[in-house]
Amino acid sequence: MWRIRLNTTINMLALEVRDSDLLLTQFYTLGTDGFILQQLALPEAQAWWQGLEEAEHGQIYLHGYGDKKLGQHKGIVAVAPETGYKVWEQTELAYYGIAPEGIVAYHPKQPEAPMQVLAPKSGVPTGQVLNQVQAAEVVAQHSRSRYADCHYPVLYREGEEYFEQVQHFLELQIGVAAVQAIEYAETATHLIISFYIQDTEGKLCNSLVIFDLDGNLLLQEQLGSSLSGIGSDTFFIFKHNLFFILNRVILQVFRLSV
């Protein structure tokens, strides 16, 4: 499992799964209501040099690569999630973000130039042009609206005050010494924490725990082991469902009581 994007308008996850041994990439959709998994019928021969960019406006947006060595994104392909068919493509522009009116895009060879807004259903420029400050503000404001029902954790790094507070809580409750980083989220009924401990070989193990508000442990899962570094957004909550990935290959969903 390489990347997950949430389309809040139609309650759907878009998933990117990459196999580096076979140089194969596959894309899926997963409805967050009925949890029906569907693979997008995209040409596998071309898929390795594509990646999941975003899912919004009822569509999935993929990117290509301008500089494959550096991993620079170039090109935007809009795909219909129901069929996997390409709806439109912009080969010279790159994705910047989502605005209420459409897709904010820039030219990779002219990153300082004003950005364009593309109509989400056609990819045609709407005529709206944004400078970098305006684009950042529009995308950030729309993100807050898009993810109003979605809760991502806050990342606390070692040395920060809140890291030490949560670290102390974990030590008292389950006897672990968290290192490097902690991700923390709090709902009306639960505390969800993703943390790292160091193994005997100096590698990191990432675990997720759920407590009720009285500090009682409800669930503990190991998300990954023998890790060389920390990650971010190791879990998220959408409409009272907790989503996380085990060992990079298994997507699990737990229902949190309201």
Tab-separated table of N, CA, C and O in Angstrom, residues 34 52 90 224 240:
chain	number	residue	atom	x	y	z
A	34	GLY	N	-20.086	0.802	2.317
A	34	GLY	CA	-20.237	-0.653	2.198
A	34	GLY	C	-18.935	-1.411	2.134
A	34	GLY	O	-18.928	-2.637	2.125
A	52	LEU	N	-0.967	8.042	-7.639
A	52	LEU	CA	-2.201	8.641	-7.153
A	52	LEU	C	-1.913	10.030	-6.602
A	52	LEU	O	-1.086	10.196	-5.714
A	90	GLN	N	-4.055	16.407	-18.903
A	90	GLN	CA	-3.204	17.573	-19.135
A	90	GLN	C	-1.757	17.091	-19.027
A	90	GLN	O	-1.306	16.696	-17.959
A	224	GLY	N	4.090	-1.745	12.023
A	224	GLY	CA	5.271	-2.069	11.232
A	224	GLY	C	6.458	-2.337	12.135
A	224	GLY	O	6.501	-1.892	13.288
A	240	HIS	N	-16.313	8.426	12.220
A	240	HIS	CA	-16.248	7.500	13.354
A	240	HIS	C	-15.620	6.148	12.999
A	240	HIS	O	-15.663	5.214	13.814
